Amino acid sequence: MANPKITFIGAGSSVFMKNIVGDILQRPALSGATIRLMDINPTRLEESEIIAKKLIATLGVSATVETYANQRQALDGTNFVVVCFQIGGYEPSTVIDFDVPKKYNLRQTIADTLGVGGIMRGLRTVPHLWSICEDMLQVAPDAIMLQYVNPMAINTWAISEKYPTIKQVGLCHSVQGTAMELAHDLGIDYDDIRYKSAGINHMAFYLKFEQRLPDGSYKDLYPELFKAYAEGRAPKPTWNPRCPNKVRYEMMTRLGYFVTESSEHFAEYTPYFIKEGREDIIEKFGIPLDEYPKRCVEQIANWKKTSEDYKKADRIEVKQSKEYASSIVNSVWTGEPSVIYGNLRNNGVITNLPYNAAVEVPVLVDDSGLQPTFIGDLPPQLTALIRTNINVQELTVAALMTENREHIYHAAMMDPHTAAELDLEQIWNLVDDLTEAHGSMLPEWARGSRKQRVA
């Protein structure tokens, strides 16, 4: 069998690249793959090349590594495209997305998926994803894009809207990651857990969450989750002491279902938890305000140390990660079936969500490609909440597709957290301040403010 060509766009994300490449090269059918690394930062690209080659040496496989500064050359004839970049980086863009809203007393936790921070990140990111699609159509039209970039739902929706023939899937580890957390909270082996989840990225819900019993039957674990939360046994401490994970359990008691994304994310997707003058709520549920900037600073420091350690090491320890990329590549390449959770255009899979929205559902993968599974109607209270987030996604995509700046304001107006805190004039002024601050990071039609454009 021929060996696949796998291109990483944004390969300077060395630790992430290392995890995905390590997963891929541990699969026998993929061990001879050509790993193509592309990044605009030559220093980080060189570091990633060193790490990838040490992975190959450690595993003793026949894979090869190529590096590129040119995107189209890196994509030419490739079979898979792994996208893992952040336009604007922590500085200046993430700092802007947090500091400017604070002037309006609008506080955020993560700000990369929804809200004014997510909207700005989408406006920065989608044009670059579209440029990859343009190149793929020219030099790799049959390749599959494995997209690991936030805001996931906006990105996936915008790609399917403008480039419907591109084969793509948006990938996140929140579904399997949260299932592991819940198994830990209940003291149950994760391998004995069975679940079914559906919704949108960062706001999907476990429709089933069960334990496999010794006799082969399954037990519904929702009563255990409710009881553990009521008795104070859950949530248990997480890897991050700043994030106690209480928001999701509280929302489970109100909605009847557990959401797949973290409490720090979910707190800003709804209007209930982050409120000016309500520090009692912030304290009660342990809302980690400004969490993402803190993580960025920590990750940058850790990355520098880890990267140096990898460069000095003769061998690099390779562990299997919980990412889906290698499973997808293996299934498409060999025909060995697998099931992953992916983000794709809805196309009627969830019947009470918009047809063109990006949804996150179980996806069957084999040599025929990616086939999302039919879900039907979600419980109405779940779709009601999900639609509040889809409104923001839809208007951001509309702004990008039509280059209509007004839709940026409309998207911000519809955001649940922003609308709960600010009046209309504040929202429009905030959008002006953000677009002005981001400047050339945004597409030209979105730059500046209303006053500048009138002048």
Short mmCIF file of C-alpha atoms in Angstrom, two decimals:
data_model
loop_
_atom_site.label_atom_id
_atom_site.label_comp_id
_atom_site.label_asym_id
_atom_site.label_seq_id
_atom_site.Cartn_x
_atom_site.Cartn_y
_atom_site.Cartn_z
CA MET A 1 0.00 0.00 0.00
CA ALA A 2 1.23 3.52 -0.80
CA ASN A 3 2.08 5.82 2.08
CA PRO A 4 -0.10 8.86 2.83
CA LYS A 5 1.05 12.46 2.60
CA ILE A 6 -0.07 14.47 5.62
CA THR A 7 0.36 18.24 5.64
CA PHE A 8 0.37 20.35 8.80
CA ILE A 9 -0.54 24.01 8.28
CA GLY A 10 0.59 25.85 11.40
CA ALA A 11 3.17 23.18 12.20
CA GLY A 12 4.97 25.63 14.50
CA SER A 13 2.47 24.53 17.15
CA SER A 14 5.17 22.04 18.10
CA VAL A 15 3.57 20.25 21.04
CA PHE A 16 0.26 19.75 19.22
CA MET A 17 2.10 18.62 16.07
CA LYS A 18 4.16 16.19 18.17
CA ASN A 19 1.02 14.59 19.64
CA ILE A 20 -0.72 14.13 16.28
CA VAL A 21 2.40 12.90 14.46
CA GLY A 22 3.13 10.53 17.35
CA ASP A 23 -0.39 9.11 17.11
CA ILE A 24 -0.13 8.68 13.34
CA LEU A 25 3.26 6.99 13.31
CA GLN A 26 2.19 4.41 15.91
CA ARG A 27 -0.33 3.01 13.42
CA PRO A 28 1.34 0.33 11.25
CA ALA A 29 -0.40 1.36 8.02
CA LEU A 30 0.74 4.98 8.49
CA SER A 31 4.27 4.43 9.76
CA GLY A 32 5.80 5.25 6.36
CA ALA A 33 3.85 8.50 5.94
CA THR A 34 5.34 11.66 4.50
CA ILE A 35 4.90 14.37 7.13
CA ARG A 36 4.83 17.84 5.56
CA LEU A 37 5.31 20.72 7.97
CA MET A 38 4.41 24.27 6.95
CA ASP A 39 4.64 27.42 9.07
CA ILE A 40 5.35 31.11 8.47
CA ASN A 41 7.71 31.24 11.47
CA PRO A 42 11.05 29.70 10.35
CA THR A 43 12.36 29.23 13.89
CA ARG A 44 9.32 27.32 15.08
CA LEU A 45 9.21 25.36 11.84
CA GLU A 46 12.80 24.22 12.38
CA GLU A 47 11.98 23.22 15.96
CA SER A 48 9.02 21.18 14.78
CA GLU A 49 11.15 19.47 12.13
CA ILE A 50 13.68 18.42 14.78
CA ILE A 51 10.91 17.06 17.01
CA ALA A 52 9.22 15.14 14.17
CA LYS A 53 12.49 13.52 13.11
CA LYS A 54 13.22 12.48 16.68
CA LEU A 55 9.77 10.91 16.89
CA ILE A 56 10.55 8.88 13.78
CA ALA A 57 13.89 7.79 15.23
CA THR A 58 12.33 6.88 18.58
CA LEU A 59 9.64 4.74 16.95
CA GLY A 60 12.02 3.26 14.40
CA VAL A 61 9.64 3.82 11.48
CA SER A 62 10.28 4.75 7.85
CA ALA A 63 8.31 8.03 7.78
CA THR A 64 9.91 11.11 6.26
CA VAL A 65 9.66 14.82 7.10
CA GLU A 66 9.50 17.75 4.68
CA THR A 67 9.30 21.44 5.58
CA TYR A 68 7.73 24.29 3.65
CA ALA A 69 7.35 28.04 3.94
CA ASN A 70 4.93 28.08 1.00
CA GLN A 71 1.40 26.88 1.71
CA ARG A 72 0.46 25.75 -1.79
CA GLN A 73 3.68 23.77 -2.21
CA ALA A 74 3.04 22.04 1.12
CA LEU A 75 -0.46 21.09 -0.05
CA ASP A 76 0.45 19.91 -3.55
CA GLY A 77 -0.74 16.32 -3.93
CA THR A 78 -1.33 15.80 -0.21
CA ASN A 79 -3.96 13.40 1.15
CA PHE A 80 -4.71 15.00 4.52
CA VAL A 81 -4.44 18.56 5.79
CA VAL A 82 -4.16 19.16 9.54
CA VAL A 83 -4.84 22.82 10.36
CA CYS A 84 -3.64 24.12 13.74
CA PHE A 85 -2.86 27.84 13.68
CA GLN A 86 -3.97 30.92 15.64
CA ILE A 87 -4.15 34.17 13.68
CA GLY A 88 -2.87 37.04 15.81
CA GLY A 89 -1.55 34.81 18.58
CA TYR A 90 -1.76 35.63 22.25
CA GLU A 91 -0.20 39.02 21.51
CA PRO A 92 -1.67 41.13 20.18
CA SER A 93 -5.00 39.50 19.36
CA THR A 94 -6.00 37.56 22.48
CA VAL A 95 -4.94 40.46 24.68
CA ILE A 96 -7.10 42.82 22.59
CA ASP A 97 -10.10 40.47 22.77
CA PHE A 98 -9.96 40.63 26.58
CA ASP A 99 -8.70 44.12 27.36
CA VAL A 100 -11.01 46.13 25.08
CA PRO A 101 -14.29 44.59 26.41
CA LYS A 102 -13.09 45.19 29.98
CA LYS A 103 -13.37 48.92 29.31
CA TYR A 104 -17.12 48.30 29.07
CA ASN A 105 -17.10 46.05 32.16
CA LEU A 106 -17.69 43.06 29.90
CA ARG A 107 -15.67 40.22 31.40
CA GLN A 108 -14.85 36.93 29.70
CA THR A 109 -13.26 33.58 30.53
CA ILE A 110 -12.01 32.05 27.24
CA ALA A 111 -13.35 34.30 24.43
CA ASP A 112 -12.32 32.06 21.53
CA THR A 113 -15.62 30.46 20.50
CA LEU A 114 -18.51 32.86 21.01
CA GLY A 115 -19.05 36.37 22.34
CA VAL A 116 -17.21 39.39 21.03
CA GLY A 117 -13.91 37.55 21.41
CA GLY A 118 -15.14 34.61 19.36
CA ILE A 119 -16.59 36.88 16.69
CA MET A 120 -13.28 38.72 16.29
CA ARG A 121 -11.36 35.47 16.22
CA GLY A 122 -13.66 34.17 13.49
CA LEU A 123 -13.16 37.30 11.40
CA ARG A 124 -9.39 36.91 11.74
CA THR A 125 -9.32 33.17 11.08
CA VAL A 126 -11.80 32.32 8.32
CA PRO A 127 -10.06 34.22 5.48
CA HIS A 128 -6.91 32.19 6.13
CA LEU A 129 -8.87 28.94 6.18
CA TRP A 130 -10.46 29.98 2.90
CA SER A 131 -6.98 30.51 1.42
CA ILE A 132 -6.15 26.89 2.31
CA CYS A 133 -9.37 25.79 0.60
CA GLU A 134 -8.41 27.76 -2.54
CA ASP A 135 -5.04 26.02 -2.66
CA MET A 136 -6.58 22.62 -1.97
CA LEU A 137 -8.98 23.02 -4.87
CA GLN A 138 -6.01 23.70 -7.15
CA VAL A 139 -3.46 21.13 -5.98
CA ALA A 140 -5.20 18.64 -3.63
CA PRO A 141 -8.95 18.59 -4.40
CA ASP A 142 -9.50 15.13 -2.90
CA ALA A 143 -7.66 15.79 0.37
CA ILE A 144 -9.50 15.86 3.68
CA MET A 145 -9.07 18.86 5.97
CA LEU A 146 -8.82 18.03 9.68
CA GLN A 147 -9.47 21.39 11.25
CA TYR A 148 -8.38 22.03 14.86
CA VAL A 149 -8.92 25.79 14.95
CA ASN A 150 -11.32 27.90 17.04
CA PRO A 151 -13.96 29.23 16.67
CA MET A 152 -14.69 25.73 15.40
CA ALA A 153 -18.37 26.11 14.51
CA ILE A 154 -17.92 29.45 12.73
CA ASN A 155 -14.93 28.07 10.80
CA THR A 156 -16.67 24.86 9.76
CA TRP A 157 -19.82 26.73 8.73
CA ALA A 158 -17.88 29.32 6.73
CA ILE A 159 -15.86 26.68 4.87
CA SER A 160 -18.95 24.66 3.93
CA GLU A 161 -20.74 27.85 2.85
CA LYS A 162 -18.04 29.11 0.49
CA TYR A 163 -16.29 25.87 -0.49
CA PRO A 164 -18.94 23.14 -0.33
CA THR A 165 -16.81 20.61 -2.24
CA ILE A 166 -13.96 20.70 0.28
CA LYS A 167 -13.91 17.55 2.41
CA GLN A 168 -13.53 18.75 5.96
CA VAL A 169 -14.19 17.95 9.57
CA GLY A 170 -13.76 20.15 12.61
CA LEU A 171 -12.14 18.29 15.50
CA CYS A 172 -12.22 18.94 19.24
CA HIS A 173 -11.47 16.70 22.20
CA SER A 174 -14.22 18.03 24.46
CA VAL A 175 -16.60 15.05 23.98
CA GLN A 176 -14.14 12.32 24.94
CA GLY A 177 -12.36 14.60 27.42
CA THR A 178 -15.54 15.39 29.35
CA ALA A 179 -16.57 11.72 29.34
CA MET A 180 -13.24 10.95 31.02
CA GLU A 181 -13.87 13.68 33.62
CA LEU A 182 -17.34 12.35 34.42
CA ALA A 183 -16.02 8.80 34.74
CA HIS A 184 -13.44 10.16 37.19
CA ASP A 185 -16.12 12.05 39.14
CA LEU A 186 -18.11 8.82 39.52
CA GLY A 187 -15.08 6.59 40.17
CA ILE A 188 -15.83 4.43 37.12
CA ASP A 189 -13.33 3.08 34.61
CA TYR A 190 -13.60 5.14 31.42
CA ASP A 191 -13.39 1.96 29.34
CA ASP A 192 -16.73 0.90 30.85
CA ILE A 193 -18.49 4.09 29.72
CA ARG A 194 -20.78 4.31 26.69
CA TYR A 195 -22.23 7.61 25.54
CA LYS A 196 -23.98 9.40 22.71
CA SER A 197 -23.59 13.16 22.26
CA ALA A 198 -24.97 15.70 19.81
CA GLY A 199 -25.31 19.45 19.37
CA ILE A 200 -22.80 22.05 18.22
CA ASN A 201 -19.13 22.37 19.08
CA HIS A 202 -18.69 23.34 22.73
CA MET A 203 -22.43 23.03 23.26
CA ALA A 204 -23.23 19.40 22.59
CA PHE A 205 -24.99 17.29 25.23
CA TYR A 206 -24.78 13.67 26.29
CA LEU A 207 -28.10 12.20 25.23
CA LYS A 208 -26.95 8.92 26.76
CA PHE A 209 -24.29 8.37 29.40
CA GLU A 210 -24.10 4.75 30.54
CA GLN A 211 -21.93 2.16 32.27
CA ARG A 212 -21.34 -1.31 30.89
CA LEU A 213 -22.10 -3.91 33.60
CA PRO A 214 -20.44 -7.33 33.98
CA ASP A 215 -23.46 -9.11 32.49
CA GLY A 216 -23.22 -7.01 29.31
CA SER A 217 -26.18 -4.76 30.10
CA TYR A 218 -25.94 -0.98 30.48
CA LYS A 219 -26.84 1.28 33.39
CA ASP A 220 -27.98 4.91 32.97
CA LEU A 221 -25.47 7.05 34.87
CA TYR A 222 -27.48 10.28 34.93
CA PRO A 223 -29.09 9.46 38.31
CA GLU A 224 -25.58 8.95 39.71
CA LEU A 225 -24.42 12.32 38.34
CA PHE A 226 -27.39 14.16 39.84
CA LYS A 227 -26.88 12.43 43.19
CA ALA A 228 -23.12 13.06 43.27
CA TYR A 229 -23.64 16.79 42.60
CA ALA A 230 -26.43 17.10 45.17
CA GLU A 231 -24.26 15.42 47.81
CA GLY A 232 -21.19 17.52 47.00
CA ARG A 233 -19.17 14.54 45.74
CA ALA A 234 -18.97 15.98 42.24
CA PRO A 235 -17.32 17.69 40.58
CA LYS A 236 -13.97 16.44 41.86
CA PRO A 237 -10.93 18.73 41.56
CA THR A 238 -9.62 19.03 38.01
CA TRP A 239 -6.13 19.49 36.59
CA ASN A 240 -6.71 23.24 36.88
CA PRO A 241 -7.54 24.49 40.39
CA ARG A 242 -8.85 27.77 38.92
CA CYS A 243 -11.68 25.88 37.19
CA PRO A 244 -13.89 23.93 39.64
CA ASN A 245 -16.36 22.86 36.92
CA LYS A 246 -19.53 23.68 38.84
CA VAL A 247 -21.32 25.53 36.02
CA ARG A 248 -21.95 22.42 33.96
CA TYR A 249 -23.36 20.45 36.86
CA GLU A 250 -25.68 23.31 37.75
CA MET A 251 -26.89 23.53 34.14
CA MET A 252 -27.46 19.77 34.14
CA THR A 253 -29.89 20.19 37.04
CA ARG A 254 -31.80 22.80 34.99
CA LEU A 255 -31.68 21.14 31.55
CA GLY A 256 -31.54 17.45 32.41
CA TYR A 257 -28.42 16.83 30.30
CA PHE A 258 -24.68 17.37 30.72
CA VAL A 259 -22.82 19.60 28.25
CA THR A 260 -19.58 18.48 26.66
CA GLU A 261 -17.49 21.64 27.03
CA SER A 262 -15.88 22.98 30.18
CA SER A 263 -17.56 25.21 32.76
CA GLU A 264 -15.21 28.08 32.00
CA HIS A 265 -16.39 27.99 28.37
CA PHE A 266 -20.06 27.38 29.14
CA ALA A 267 -20.26 30.27 31.62
CA GLU A 268 -19.84 32.76 28.76
CA TYR A 269 -22.13 31.00 26.25
CA THR A 270 -25.14 31.83 28.45
CA PRO A 271 -26.41 34.98 30.24
CA TYR A 272 -26.64 33.40 33.68
CA PHE A 273 -23.21 33.33 35.31
CA ILE A 274 -21.01 36.34 34.50
CA LYS A 275 -22.87 39.44 35.66
CA GLU A 276 -21.59 42.87 36.64
CA GLY A 277 -22.26 43.48 40.32
CA ARG A 278 -22.98 39.80 41.04
CA GLU A 279 -19.69 38.67 42.51
CA ASP A 280 -21.70 36.21 44.60
CA ILE A 281 -22.43 34.18 41.45
CA ILE A 282 -18.83 34.39 40.30
CA GLU A 283 -17.69 33.08 43.69
CA LYS A 284 -20.41 30.44 44.11
CA PHE A 285 -19.66 28.74 40.80
CA GLY A 286 -15.94 29.51 40.68
CA ILE A 287 -16.08 31.38 37.37
CA PRO A 288 -12.43 31.75 36.22
CA LEU A 289 -12.46 35.22 34.66
CA ASP A 290 -9.53 35.93 32.31
CA GLU A 291 -8.72 32.22 32.29
CA TYR A 292 -7.55 32.01 28.68
CA PRO A 293 -4.87 34.74 28.96
CA LYS A 294 -3.53 33.02 32.07
CA ARG A 295 -3.36 29.72 30.18
CA CYS A 296 -1.68 31.37 27.23
CA VAL A 297 1.08 32.78 29.42
CA GLU A 298 1.55 29.38 31.09
CA GLN A 299 1.49 27.50 27.79
CA ILE A 300 4.03 29.84 26.19
CA ALA A 301 6.40 29.30 29.13
CA ASN A 302 5.81 25.54 29.09
CA TRP A 303 6.24 25.37 25.34
CA LYS A 304 9.63 27.08 25.51
CA LYS A 305 10.86 24.64 28.14
CA THR A 306 9.32 21.58 26.47
CA SER A 307 10.65 22.56 23.06
CA GLU A 308 14.16 22.97 24.47
CA ASP A 309 13.90 19.59 26.21
CA TYR A 310 12.78 17.93 22.97
CA LYS A 311 15.62 19.50 20.99
CA LYS A 312 18.21 18.25 23.50
CA ALA A 313 16.76 14.76 23.90
CA ASP A 314 17.99 11.81 21.86
CA ARG A 315 14.61 10.15 22.11
CA ILE A 316 11.11 11.51 22.67
CA GLU A 317 8.58 9.53 24.67
CA VAL A 318 5.53 8.80 22.55
CA LYS A 319 2.15 8.35 24.19
CA GLN A 320 -1.21 7.98 22.47
CA SER A 321 -3.24 11.19 22.75
CA LYS A 322 -7.03 11.47 22.83
CA GLU A 323 -7.20 13.33 19.50
CA TYR A 324 -9.15 11.83 16.59
CA ALA A 325 -6.80 12.74 13.73
CA SER A 326 -4.86 9.47 13.49
CA SER A 327 -8.05 7.42 13.72
CA ILE A 328 -9.53 9.34 10.78
CA VAL A 329 -6.40 9.06 8.66
CA ASN A 330 -6.11 5.34 9.40
CA SER A 331 -9.77 4.62 8.60
CA VAL A 332 -9.79 6.58 5.34
CA TRP A 333 -6.45 5.10 4.25
CA THR A 334 -7.08 1.45 5.19
CA GLY A 335 -10.86 1.13 5.24
CA GLU A 336 -10.78 0.00 8.88
CA PRO A 337 -13.92 1.62 10.30
CA SER A 338 -13.97 3.93 13.31
CA VAL A 339 -16.37 6.30 15.04
CA ILE A 340 -15.32 9.81 16.00
CA TYR A 341 -17.10 13.00 17.07
CA GLY A 342 -16.76 15.63 14.39
CA ASN A 343 -18.12 18.98 13.26
CA LEU A 344 -19.75 19.08 9.83
CA ARG A 345 -22.57 20.85 8.00
CA ASN A 346 -25.87 19.70 9.54
CA ASN A 347 -27.71 18.76 6.32
CA GLY A 348 -30.68 17.51 8.38
CA VAL A 349 -28.74 15.25 10.74
CA ILE A 350 -30.18 17.16 13.73
CA THR A 351 -33.67 17.88 12.50
CA ASN A 352 -34.55 20.78 14.80
CA LEU A 353 -31.41 22.82 14.10
CA PRO A 354 -30.76 24.90 10.94
CA TYR A 355 -29.85 22.86 7.88
CA ASN A 356 -26.67 24.80 7.11
CA ALA A 357 -25.37 25.10 10.69
CA ALA A 358 -22.22 23.27 11.78
CA VAL A 359 -23.15 20.45 14.16
CA GLU A 360 -21.09 18.06 16.27
CA VAL A 361 -22.29 14.46 16.06
CA PRO A 362 -20.96 10.88 15.92
CA VAL A 363 -19.28 10.30 12.55
CA LEU A 364 -18.55 6.95 10.91
CA VAL A 365 -15.21 6.91 9.09
CA ASP A 366 -13.89 4.42 6.52
CA ASP A 367 -12.41 4.49 3.01
CA SER A 368 -15.62 6.12 1.79
CA GLY A 369 -14.84 9.14 3.95
CA LEU A 370 -16.83 10.79 6.74
CA GLN A 371 -20.49 9.90 7.25
CA PRO A 372 -22.32 11.73 10.06
CA THR A 373 -24.96 9.68 11.89
CA PHE A 374 -28.61 10.72 11.99
CA ILE A 375 -29.75 12.15 15.34
CA GLY A 376 -33.27 13.50 14.74
CA ASP A 377 -34.77 16.04 17.14
CA LEU A 378 -32.84 17.11 20.22
CA PRO A 379 -34.85 17.87 23.40
CA PRO A 380 -36.43 21.32 22.89
CA GLN A 381 -34.72 22.97 25.86
CA LEU A 382 -31.35 22.01 24.38
CA THR A 383 -32.07 23.31 20.90
CA ALA A 384 -33.48 26.53 22.37
CA LEU A 385 -30.17 27.19 24.12
CA ILE A 386 -28.07 26.00 21.17
CA ARG A 387 -29.91 28.35 18.80
CA THR A 388 -28.80 31.37 20.87
CA ASN A 389 -25.23 30.43 19.97
CA ILE A 390 -26.06 29.54 16.37
CA ASN A 391 -27.51 33.05 15.92
CA VAL A 392 -24.06 34.53 16.60
CA GLN A 393 -22.31 31.99 14.37
CA GLU A 394 -24.76 32.54 11.50
CA LEU A 395 -24.39 36.32 11.55
CA THR A 396 -20.59 36.13 11.73
CA VAL A 397 -20.56 33.82 8.71
CA ALA A 398 -22.99 36.18 6.95
CA ALA A 399 -20.62 39.08 7.60
CA LEU A 400 -17.73 37.09 6.12
CA MET A 401 -19.69 35.86 3.10
CA THR A 402 -21.20 39.22 2.18
CA GLU A 403 -18.44 41.49 3.55
CA ASN A 404 -21.25 43.40 5.24
CA ARG A 405 -19.80 45.11 8.30
CA GLU A 406 -23.25 45.67 9.79
CA HIS A 407 -23.55 41.93 10.45
CA ILE A 408 -20.60 42.13 12.86
CA TYR A 409 -22.68 44.43 15.05
CA HIS A 410 -25.70 42.17 14.58
CA ALA A 411 -23.69 39.12 15.70
CA ALA A 412 -22.53 40.96 18.84
CA MET A 413 -26.10 42.09 19.55
CA MET A 414 -27.30 38.48 19.51
CA ASP A 415 -24.58 37.14 21.82
CA PRO A 416 -26.25 36.02 25.08
CA HIS A 417 -23.52 37.22 27.44
CA THR A 418 -22.85 40.54 25.67
CA ALA A 419 -26.56 41.38 25.37
CA ALA A 420 -27.12 40.63 29.06
CA GLU A 421 -24.44 43.12 30.10
CA LEU A 422 -24.39 45.99 27.57
CA ASP A 423 -26.92 48.26 25.89
CA LEU A 424 -27.07 48.68 22.12
CA GLU A 425 -24.85 51.74 21.88
CA GLN A 426 -22.24 50.11 24.08
CA ILE A 427 -22.28 46.98 21.91
CA TRP A 428 -21.79 48.95 18.70
CA ASN A 429 -19.06 51.09 20.24
CA LEU A 430 -17.32 47.97 21.54
CA VAL A 431 -17.34 46.41 18.07
CA ASP A 432 -15.83 49.63 16.69
CA ASP A 433 -13.12 49.60 19.33
CA LEU A 434 -12.29 45.96 18.68
CA THR A 435 -12.14 46.24 14.89
CA GLU A 436 -10.03 49.36 15.19
CA ALA A 437 -7.64 47.69 17.65
CA HIS A 438 -7.21 44.55 15.54
CA GLY A 439 -6.45 46.58 12.42
CA SER A 440 -4.69 44.60 9.71
CA MET A 441 -5.38 41.30 11.49
CA LEU A 442 -8.92 41.60 10.11
CA PRO A 443 -9.99 41.51 6.45
CA GLU A 444 -9.92 44.98 4.94
CA TRP A 445 -13.70 45.39 4.76
CA ALA A 446 -14.00 44.82 8.54
CA ARG A 447 -11.30 47.22 9.72
CA GLY A 448 -11.66 50.53 11.53
CA SER A 449 -14.77 52.02 13.09
CA ARG A 450 -18.03 53.57 11.86
CA LYS A 451 -16.61 57.08 12.26
CA GLN A 452 -13.48 56.27 10.29
CA ARG A 453 -15.47 54.67 7.49
CA VAL A 454 -17.85 57.63 7.22
CA ALA A 455 -14.91 60.04 7.16
#
